[in-house]
CSV table of C-alpha atoms in Angstrom, one decimal:
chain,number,residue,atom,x,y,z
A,1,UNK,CA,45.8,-32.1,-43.3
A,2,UNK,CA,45.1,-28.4,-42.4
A,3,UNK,CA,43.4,-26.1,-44.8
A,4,UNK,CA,44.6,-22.6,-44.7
A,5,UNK,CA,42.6,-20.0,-46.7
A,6,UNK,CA,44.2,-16.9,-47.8
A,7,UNK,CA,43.8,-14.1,-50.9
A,8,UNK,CA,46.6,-14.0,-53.4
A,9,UNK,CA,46.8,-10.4,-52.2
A,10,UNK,CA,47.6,-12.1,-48.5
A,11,UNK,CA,50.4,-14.2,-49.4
A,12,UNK,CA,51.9,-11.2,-51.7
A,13,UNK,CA,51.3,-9.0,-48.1
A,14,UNK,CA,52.9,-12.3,-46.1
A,15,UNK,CA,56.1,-12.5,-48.3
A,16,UNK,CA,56.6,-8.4,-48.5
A,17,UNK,CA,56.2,-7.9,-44.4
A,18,UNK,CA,57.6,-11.7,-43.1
A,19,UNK,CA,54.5,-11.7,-40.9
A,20,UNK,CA,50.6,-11.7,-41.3
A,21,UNK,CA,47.7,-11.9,-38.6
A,22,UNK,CA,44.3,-13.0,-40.8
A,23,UNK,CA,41.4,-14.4,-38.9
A,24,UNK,CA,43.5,-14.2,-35.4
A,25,UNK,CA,46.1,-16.7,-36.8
A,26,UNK,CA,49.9,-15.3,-37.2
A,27,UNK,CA,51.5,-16.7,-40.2
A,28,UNK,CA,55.7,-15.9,-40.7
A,29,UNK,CA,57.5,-16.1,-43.5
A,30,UNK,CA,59.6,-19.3,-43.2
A,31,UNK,CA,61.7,-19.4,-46.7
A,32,UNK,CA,61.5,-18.2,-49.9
A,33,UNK,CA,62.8,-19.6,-53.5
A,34,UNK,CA,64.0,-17.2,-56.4
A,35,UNK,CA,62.1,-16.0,-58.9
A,36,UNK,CA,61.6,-18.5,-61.6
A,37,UNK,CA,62.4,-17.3,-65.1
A,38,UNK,CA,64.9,-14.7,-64.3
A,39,UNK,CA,65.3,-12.1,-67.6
A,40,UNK,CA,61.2,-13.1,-68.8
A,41,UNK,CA,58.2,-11.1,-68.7
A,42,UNK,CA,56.1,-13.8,-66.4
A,43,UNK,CA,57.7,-14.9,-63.3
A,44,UNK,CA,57.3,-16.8,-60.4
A,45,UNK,CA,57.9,-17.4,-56.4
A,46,UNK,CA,57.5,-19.9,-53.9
A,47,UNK,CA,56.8,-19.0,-50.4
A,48,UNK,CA,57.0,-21.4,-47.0
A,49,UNK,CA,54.9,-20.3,-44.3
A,50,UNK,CA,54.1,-21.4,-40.9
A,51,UNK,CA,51.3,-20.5,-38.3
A,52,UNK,CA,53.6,-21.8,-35.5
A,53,UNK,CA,52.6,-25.9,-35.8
A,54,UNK,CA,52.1,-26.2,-39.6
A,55,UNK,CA,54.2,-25.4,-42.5
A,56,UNK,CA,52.3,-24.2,-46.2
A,57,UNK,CA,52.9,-23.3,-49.2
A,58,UNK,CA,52.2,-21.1,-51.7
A,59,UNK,CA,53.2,-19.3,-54.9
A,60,UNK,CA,53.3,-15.9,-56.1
A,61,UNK,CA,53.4,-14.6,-60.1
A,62,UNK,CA,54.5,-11.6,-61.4
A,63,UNK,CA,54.8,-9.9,-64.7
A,64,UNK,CA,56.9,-7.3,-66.2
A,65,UNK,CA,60.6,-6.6,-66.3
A,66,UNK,CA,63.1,-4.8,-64.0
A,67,UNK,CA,63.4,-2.0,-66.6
A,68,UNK,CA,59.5,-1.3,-66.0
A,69,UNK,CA,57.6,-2.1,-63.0
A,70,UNK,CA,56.7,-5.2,-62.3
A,71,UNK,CA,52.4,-6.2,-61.8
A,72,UNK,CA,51.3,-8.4,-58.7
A,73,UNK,CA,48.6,-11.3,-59.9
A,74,UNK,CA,46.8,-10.1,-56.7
A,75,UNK,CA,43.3,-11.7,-58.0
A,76,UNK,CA,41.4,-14.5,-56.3
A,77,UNK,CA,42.2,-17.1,-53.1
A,78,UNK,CA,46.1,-18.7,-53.1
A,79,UNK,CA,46.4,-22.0,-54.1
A,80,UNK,CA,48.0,-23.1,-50.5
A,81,UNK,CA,49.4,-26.9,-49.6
A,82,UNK,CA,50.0,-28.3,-46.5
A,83,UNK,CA,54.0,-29.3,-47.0
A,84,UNK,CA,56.6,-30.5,-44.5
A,85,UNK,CA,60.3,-30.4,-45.1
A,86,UNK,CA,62.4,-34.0,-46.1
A,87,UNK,CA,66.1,-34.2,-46.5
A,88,UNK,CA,67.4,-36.6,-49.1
A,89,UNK,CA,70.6,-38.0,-49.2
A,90,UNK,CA,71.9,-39.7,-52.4
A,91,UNK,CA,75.1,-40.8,-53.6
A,92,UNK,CA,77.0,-40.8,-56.2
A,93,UNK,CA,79.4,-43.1,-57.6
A,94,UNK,CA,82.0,-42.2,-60.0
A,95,UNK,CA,85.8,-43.0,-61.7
A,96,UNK,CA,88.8,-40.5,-59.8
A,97,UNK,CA,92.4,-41.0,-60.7
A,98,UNK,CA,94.7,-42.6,-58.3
């Protein structure tokens, strides 16, 4: 497992511009969630990331509310996991009329 070290402020910059060179590695934005906690003052967002082999990921939080500007936790290193991406297929069973 890869460790990738990056600043809260460097995954915020990642998610905003797509792409981010730190340490001459390029990281790209591979996907993003929603914000978590829609309508509430604290919020959060995942981020997937990839320097080209590996895929990471991170999270961002935010406070405040659309009618006021919304605050960055910018503060501190990102807590970044190594992740790769599984499909799941499950079934489902259930009564239909004939």
């Amino acid at each position: 497992m890869s460790k990738v070290m990056m600043t809260q402020r460097e995954l915020i910059d990642l998610w905003r511009e797509d792409e981010l060179e730190i340490g001459g590695v390029t990281y790209s934005t591979v996907e993003e969630g929603e914000w978590d906690g829609a309508g509430v003052k604290y919020q959060t967002l995942g981020v997937v990331f990839t320097d080209g082999e590996r895929f990471y990921s991170g999270t961002i939080t935010r406070s405040g509310s659309y009618f006021s500007d919304w605050e960055y936790d910018d503060w501190g290193n990102a807590d970044i996991t190594e992740v790769t991406k599984v499909t799941r297929t499950i079934e489902v069973t259930r009564w239909e009329a004939v």
